[in-house]
Amino acid sequence: MQMLSNNIYLIEGPNYGQYPYSNFLYIDDRIQTLVDTGWGNESLNSLGAREIDLIINSHFHLDHRGNNHAFPDARVWAHRLDAPAMRSKDTFVDYVGSFSKEDVGTSHIDESPVHQEFEDNDLICLGEVELQVIHTPGHTPGHCSFFWKDEGILYGGDIDLSKNGPFYGTMASNIDSFISSIKKLKNLNPRIYVSAHKGLITEDIPACLDKYLNHIYEREARILDSLAIPRNLEELTMQKIIARSFGEPEEVNYKLEMYGIIHHLERLMKSGQIIRDGDYYVEARPQGF
Ligand SMILES: [Zn+2]
Ligand SMILES: [Zn+2]
């Protein structure tokens, strides 16, 4: 565990918290708290036998709350929009996309109770530490970041500032929301940024957030370039513009890419930059050319 301030500790997941593991926070305060619980028993080794009163989850994905079951006496809190996908496997599958059930099955999906739902800007007082809920949707509808203003510590969750991100390859993801959320975090001007998959960022945080945001615009520009000639969804997906390569299981990664492309196409159609003709999409050209 790495101390970030008097009360807040970073717990680094195995393999530097890279997926399917993650990094999360332990808060040693009047209310003993975990902000996310990670995935896999070994993630909890450094915590020892500490009793946990409260779990605050950033979102419903298993790499962030797969260990909730290890604390059966703790209360679990999550945002109103992600809580249903924690409580129910079926809603989990609805949020991710039905392929997740067909290709991977649902046996690994652990349901978790959510005892209380929070909203944007709620203040969670743990004793000395007071966390502000920052609703940062896009990755998932109810994704939240948590800010302790006094110390300038921000837990950004899966706004993870990784070179492969942002990730919006599921049914319930939304690129416009993701863009707004990145800007929202930049405005908080944190001193310490905790990324769930990249660890601590303490330097050039606004520039890191800008670079991460630009990944979205770069992908979009490449999709638009590609649509100088008409292409269908499958052709665009196979160009691997978002993921660059499909690791195993390939069919799942193909579908995650496909959802990401669909979200980009919706955005480009809304802004009038492309048009759809049957199964094909093509760049919109000014009339008369
Ligand atoms: Zn996630
Ligand atoms: Zn994650």
Short mmCIF file of C-alpha atoms and ligand atoms in Angstrom, two decimals:
data_model
loop_
_atom_site.label_atom_id
_atom_site.label_comp_id
_atom_site.label_asym_id
_atom_site.label_seq_id
_atom_site.Cartn_x
_atom_site.Cartn_y
_atom_site.Cartn_z
CA MET A 1 0.00 0.00 0.00
CA GLN A 2 1.25 3.43 -0.84
CA MET A 3 0.29 6.38 1.35
CA LEU A 4 -1.13 9.33 -0.60
CA SER A 5 -2.06 11.41 2.44
CA ASN A 6 -2.69 10.83 6.15
CA ASN A 7 -5.73 8.70 5.52
CA ILE A 8 -5.63 7.60 1.90
CA TYR A 9 -3.66 4.65 0.55
CA LEU A 10 -3.29 3.31 -2.97
CA ILE A 11 -3.67 -0.45 -3.36
CA GLU A 12 -1.98 -1.53 -6.54
CA GLY A 13 -3.48 -4.58 -8.23
CA PRO A 14 -1.23 -7.33 -9.68
CA ASN A 15 0.59 -6.54 -12.94
CA TYR A 16 0.57 -2.83 -12.06
CA GLY A 17 -3.21 -2.85 -12.03
CA GLN A 18 -3.55 -3.62 -15.71
CA TYR A 19 -6.83 -5.19 -16.82
CA PRO A 20 -8.32 -7.55 -15.58
CA TYR A 21 -6.78 -6.17 -12.37
CA SER A 22 -7.08 -2.59 -11.21
CA ASN A 23 -5.78 -0.09 -8.66
CA PHE A 24 -8.04 1.17 -5.90
CA LEU A 25 -8.06 3.13 -2.63
CA TYR A 26 -8.15 2.24 1.03
CA ILE A 27 -9.26 5.06 3.33
CA ASP A 28 -8.26 4.63 6.97
CA ASP A 29 -10.80 6.86 8.68
CA ARG A 30 -13.68 6.73 11.13
CA ILE A 31 -15.56 4.82 8.43
CA GLN A 32 -13.09 2.28 7.02
CA THR A 33 -13.58 2.50 3.28
CA LEU A 34 -12.53 0.99 -0.01
CA VAL A 35 -13.02 2.94 -3.21
CA ASP A 36 -13.44 -0.07 -5.54
CA THR A 37 -12.26 -3.55 -4.57
CA GLY A 38 -10.37 -4.78 -7.64
CA TRP A 39 -10.38 -8.28 -9.04
CA GLY A 40 -8.77 -11.47 -7.71
CA ASN A 41 -7.91 -12.39 -4.10
CA GLU A 42 -4.26 -11.40 -4.44
CA SER A 43 -5.35 -7.79 -4.92
CA LEU A 44 -6.41 -7.76 -1.25
CA ASN A 45 -3.20 -9.18 0.28
CA SER A 46 -1.83 -5.83 1.42
CA LEU A 47 -5.05 -5.02 3.22
CA GLY A 48 -4.52 -7.80 5.78
CA ALA A 49 -7.36 -8.39 8.23
CA ARG A 50 -8.68 -4.82 8.25
CA GLU A 51 -12.41 -4.57 8.65
CA ILE A 52 -14.12 -2.58 5.93
CA ASP A 53 -17.33 -0.68 6.72
CA LEU A 54 -18.04 0.84 3.33
CA ILE A 55 -17.34 0.09 -0.33
CA ILE A 56 -17.76 2.91 -2.81
CA ASN A 57 -17.74 1.59 -6.39
CA SER A 58 -16.77 3.71 -9.38
CA HIS A 59 -18.81 1.61 -11.81
CA PHE A 60 -20.25 -1.85 -12.40
CA HIS A 61 -17.35 -3.52 -14.24
CA LEU A 62 -15.93 -6.61 -12.57
CA ASP A 63 -12.30 -5.46 -12.55
CA HIS A 64 -13.42 -2.77 -10.06
CA ARG A 65 -15.90 -4.56 -7.86
CA GLY A 66 -15.13 -8.27 -8.34
CA ASN A 67 -13.90 -8.45 -4.73
CA ASN A 68 -16.98 -6.88 -3.16
CA HIS A 69 -18.02 -10.36 -2.01
CA ALA A 70 -14.91 -10.56 0.21
CA PHE A 71 -16.54 -7.97 2.53
CA PRO A 72 -20.00 -9.36 3.26
CA ASP A 73 -20.53 -7.00 6.21
CA ALA A 74 -19.66 -3.83 4.32
CA ARG A 75 -22.24 -1.46 2.91
CA VAL A 76 -21.94 -1.00 -0.85
CA TRP A 77 -22.62 2.31 -2.57
CA ALA A 78 -22.68 3.03 -6.30
CA HIS A 79 -24.20 5.52 -8.72
CA ARG A 80 -27.91 5.15 -9.46
CA LEU A 81 -27.30 4.35 -13.14
CA ASP A 82 -24.74 1.54 -12.60
CA ALA A 83 -26.30 -0.03 -9.51
CA PRO A 84 -28.79 -2.13 -11.55
CA ALA A 85 -25.91 -3.75 -13.50
CA MET A 86 -24.22 -4.73 -10.23
CA ARG A 87 -27.36 -6.21 -8.72
CA SER A 88 -28.38 -8.27 -11.76
CA LYS A 89 -26.50 -10.41 -14.27
CA ASP A 90 -29.16 -9.77 -16.91
CA THR A 91 -28.79 -6.00 -16.61
CA PHE A 92 -24.99 -6.44 -16.69
CA VAL A 93 -25.35 -8.21 -20.05
CA ASP A 94 -27.78 -5.54 -21.31
CA TYR A 95 -25.24 -2.83 -20.49
CA VAL A 96 -22.26 -4.61 -22.06
CA GLY A 97 -24.05 -6.11 -25.07
CA SER A 98 -25.62 -9.49 -25.65
CA PHE A 99 -22.39 -10.83 -27.23
CA SER A 100 -20.89 -10.93 -23.73
CA LYS A 101 -23.40 -13.61 -22.78
CA GLU A 102 -23.15 -15.53 -26.09
CA ASP A 103 -19.35 -15.53 -26.36
CA VAL A 104 -18.18 -15.55 -22.75
CA GLY A 105 -21.15 -16.80 -20.73
CA THR A 106 -22.27 -15.35 -17.43
CA SER A 107 -20.76 -17.76 -14.89
CA HIS A 108 -17.96 -15.30 -14.00
CA ILE A 109 -20.39 -12.45 -13.34
CA ASP A 110 -20.78 -11.94 -9.63
CA GLU A 111 -23.85 -10.04 -8.55
CA SER A 112 -23.28 -7.50 -5.78
CA PRO A 113 -25.77 -5.79 -3.52
CA VAL A 114 -25.92 -2.00 -3.65
CA HIS A 115 -27.28 -0.62 -0.39
CA GLN A 116 -27.24 3.03 -1.31
CA GLU A 117 -27.16 4.92 -4.60
CA PHE A 118 -25.40 8.26 -4.94
CA GLU A 119 -25.65 11.14 -7.38
CA ASP A 120 -23.36 13.74 -8.90
CA ASN A 121 -21.93 16.15 -6.32
CA ASP A 122 -22.96 14.13 -3.28
CA LEU A 123 -20.49 14.51 -0.42
CA ILE A 124 -19.50 11.30 1.34
CA CYS A 125 -18.07 12.09 4.79
CA LEU A 126 -15.86 9.31 6.15
CA GLY A 127 -14.50 11.20 9.18
CA GLU A 128 -11.57 13.37 8.22
CA VAL A 129 -11.89 12.56 4.53
CA GLU A 130 -14.78 13.97 2.57
CA LEU A 131 -15.21 12.61 -0.94
CA GLN A 132 -17.12 14.52 -3.58
CA VAL A 133 -18.91 12.32 -6.11
CA ILE A 134 -18.09 13.47 -9.64
CA HIS A 135 -20.44 11.75 -12.09
CA THR A 136 -18.26 11.04 -15.13
CA PRO A 137 -20.36 8.94 -17.55
CA GLY A 138 -19.26 7.69 -20.95
CA HIS A 139 -17.30 4.56 -20.10
CA THR A 140 -20.48 3.39 -18.38
CA PRO A 141 -23.67 5.40 -17.68
CA GLY A 142 -23.00 5.63 -13.93
CA HIS A 143 -19.20 5.84 -13.91
CA CYS A 144 -18.04 8.16 -11.12
CA SER A 145 -14.79 9.70 -9.99
CA PHE A 146 -14.15 10.77 -6.40
CA PHE A 147 -12.43 13.97 -5.29
CA TRP A 148 -11.00 14.93 -1.92
CA LYS A 149 -10.71 18.64 -2.43
CA ASP A 150 -8.63 19.42 0.70
CA GLU A 151 -5.75 17.26 -0.54
CA GLY A 152 -6.42 17.60 -4.28
CA ILE A 153 -6.63 13.82 -4.64
CA LEU A 154 -8.79 12.57 -7.51
CA TYR A 155 -9.68 8.93 -8.15
CA GLY A 156 -10.40 8.92 -11.89
CA GLY A 157 -11.32 5.22 -12.17
CA ASP A 158 -11.52 4.09 -15.79
CA ILE A 159 -10.85 7.54 -17.12
CA ASP A 160 -7.52 5.83 -16.85
CA LEU A 161 -5.27 8.02 -19.02
CA SER A 162 -3.81 4.87 -20.61
CA LYS A 163 -2.32 4.95 -24.07
CA ASN A 164 -4.95 2.48 -25.33
CA GLY A 165 -7.91 4.41 -23.93
CA PRO A 166 -10.49 5.82 -23.71
CA PHE A 167 -12.58 2.66 -23.78
CA TYR A 168 -16.20 2.93 -24.92
CA GLY A 169 -16.69 -0.46 -26.60
CA THR A 170 -19.90 -1.50 -24.89
CA MET A 171 -23.56 -1.02 -25.64
CA ALA A 172 -24.11 1.48 -22.80
CA SER A 173 -20.98 3.56 -23.48
CA ASN A 174 -21.31 7.08 -24.88
CA ILE A 175 -18.58 9.13 -26.53
CA ASP A 176 -20.16 12.59 -26.06
CA SER A 177 -20.51 11.90 -22.33
CA PHE A 178 -16.94 10.60 -22.17
CA ILE A 179 -15.65 13.84 -23.72
CA SER A 180 -17.59 15.98 -21.21
CA SER A 181 -16.36 13.82 -18.33
CA ILE A 182 -12.68 14.20 -19.26
CA LYS A 183 -13.16 17.99 -19.43
CA LYS A 184 -14.95 17.96 -16.08
CA LEU A 185 -11.99 16.24 -14.39
CA LYS A 186 -9.54 18.65 -15.98
CA ASN A 187 -11.46 21.56 -14.44
CA LEU A 188 -10.98 20.11 -10.94
CA ASN A 189 -7.24 20.70 -11.33
CA PRO A 190 -6.19 17.81 -9.04
CA ARG A 191 -2.74 17.55 -7.45
CA ILE A 192 -2.74 13.74 -7.50
CA TYR A 193 -4.62 11.70 -10.10
CA VAL A 194 -5.29 8.03 -9.40
CA SER A 195 -5.88 5.98 -12.55
CA ALA A 196 -7.42 2.58 -11.97
CA HIS A 197 -5.16 0.98 -14.58
CA LYS A 198 -2.14 3.25 -14.74
CA GLY A 199 -1.53 4.15 -11.10
CA LEU A 200 -0.51 7.58 -9.86
CA ILE A 201 -0.11 10.63 -12.05
CA THR A 202 1.31 13.67 -10.29
CA GLU A 203 2.79 15.72 -13.12
CA ASP A 204 1.23 17.46 -16.11
CA ILE A 205 -2.24 16.14 -15.24
CA PRO A 206 -4.12 18.63 -17.49
CA ALA A 207 -1.84 17.73 -20.42
CA CYS A 208 -2.36 14.00 -19.76
CA LEU A 209 -6.13 14.52 -19.80
CA ASP A 210 -5.90 16.53 -23.04
CA LYS A 211 -3.79 13.83 -24.69
CA TYR A 212 -6.27 11.17 -23.61
CA LEU A 213 -9.17 13.25 -24.97
CA ASN A 214 -7.33 13.67 -28.26
CA HIS A 215 -7.26 9.91 -28.75
CA ILE A 216 -11.02 10.16 -29.35
CA TYR A 217 -10.65 12.91 -31.94
CA GLU A 218 -7.75 11.07 -33.66
CA ARG A 219 -9.84 7.92 -33.98
CA GLU A 220 -12.74 9.93 -35.35
CA ALA A 221 -10.51 11.60 -37.95
CA ARG A 222 -9.26 8.19 -39.09
CA ILE A 223 -12.82 6.89 -39.42
CA LEU A 224 -13.75 9.94 -41.45
CA ASP A 225 -10.71 9.48 -43.71
CA SER A 226 -11.67 5.89 -44.24
CA LEU A 227 -15.19 6.96 -45.26
CA ALA A 228 -13.95 8.87 -48.29
CA ILE A 229 -15.32 5.73 -49.93
CA PRO A 230 -18.47 3.94 -48.69
CA ARG A 231 -17.85 1.23 -46.12
CA ASN A 232 -20.08 -0.95 -43.99
CA LEU A 233 -19.75 -1.59 -40.27
CA GLU A 234 -17.83 -4.84 -40.69
CA GLU A 235 -15.25 -3.24 -42.97
CA LEU A 236 -14.75 -0.36 -40.55
CA THR A 237 -14.48 -2.71 -37.58
CA MET A 238 -11.81 -4.79 -39.33
CA GLN A 239 -9.65 -1.70 -39.74
CA LYS A 240 -9.05 -1.82 -35.95
CA ILE A 241 -9.00 1.95 -35.72
CA ILE A 242 -9.73 1.96 -31.96
CA ALA A 243 -8.05 -1.19 -30.61
CA ARG A 244 -5.28 -1.42 -33.24
CA SER A 245 -5.15 -5.20 -32.67
CA PHE A 246 -7.59 -7.82 -31.43
CA GLY A 247 -6.16 -9.95 -28.61
CA GLU A 248 -7.79 -13.18 -27.41
CA PRO A 249 -10.66 -13.91 -27.34
CA GLU A 250 -10.73 -12.37 -30.78
CA GLU A 251 -14.51 -12.57 -31.32
CA VAL A 252 -15.12 -10.61 -28.12
CA ASN A 253 -12.57 -7.95 -29.00
CA TYR A 254 -14.09 -7.71 -32.47
CA LYS A 255 -17.44 -6.88 -30.89
CA LEU A 256 -15.97 -4.37 -28.44
CA GLU A 257 -14.36 -2.63 -31.43
CA MET A 258 -17.67 -2.78 -33.30
CA TYR A 259 -19.56 -1.03 -30.49
CA GLY A 260 -16.87 1.65 -30.34
CA ILE A 261 -17.20 2.22 -34.09
CA ILE A 262 -21.02 2.32 -33.85
CA HIS A 263 -20.75 5.08 -31.20
CA HIS A 264 -18.40 7.06 -33.45
CA LEU A 265 -20.71 6.61 -36.48
CA GLU A 266 -23.68 7.86 -34.46
CA ARG A 267 -21.71 10.96 -33.47
CA LEU A 268 -20.54 11.61 -37.04
CA MET A 269 -24.08 11.24 -38.41
CA LYS A 270 -25.44 13.58 -35.74
CA SER A 271 -22.92 16.26 -36.69
CA GLY A 272 -23.71 15.76 -40.40
CA GLN A 273 -20.17 14.69 -41.31
CA ILE A 274 -21.25 11.33 -42.71
CA ILE A 275 -24.42 9.90 -44.19
CA ARG A 276 -25.80 6.40 -44.20
CA ASP A 277 -26.99 4.63 -47.32
CA GLY A 278 -28.40 1.20 -46.45
CA ASP A 279 -25.58 -0.73 -44.78
CA TYR A 280 -22.97 1.72 -45.99
CA TYR A 281 -21.59 4.91 -44.47
CA VAL A 282 -19.83 7.61 -46.43
CA GLU A 283 -18.44 11.07 -45.87
CA ALA A 284 -21.03 13.78 -46.52
CA ARG A 285 -19.88 16.08 -49.33
CA PRO A 286 -21.20 19.56 -49.92
CA GLN A 287 -23.84 19.72 -52.66
CA GLY A 288 -22.60 20.68 -56.11
CA PHE A 289 -19.25 18.90 -55.95
ZN ZN B 1 -14.56 -0.26 -16.66
ZN ZN B 2 -11.31 -1.00 -15.57
#
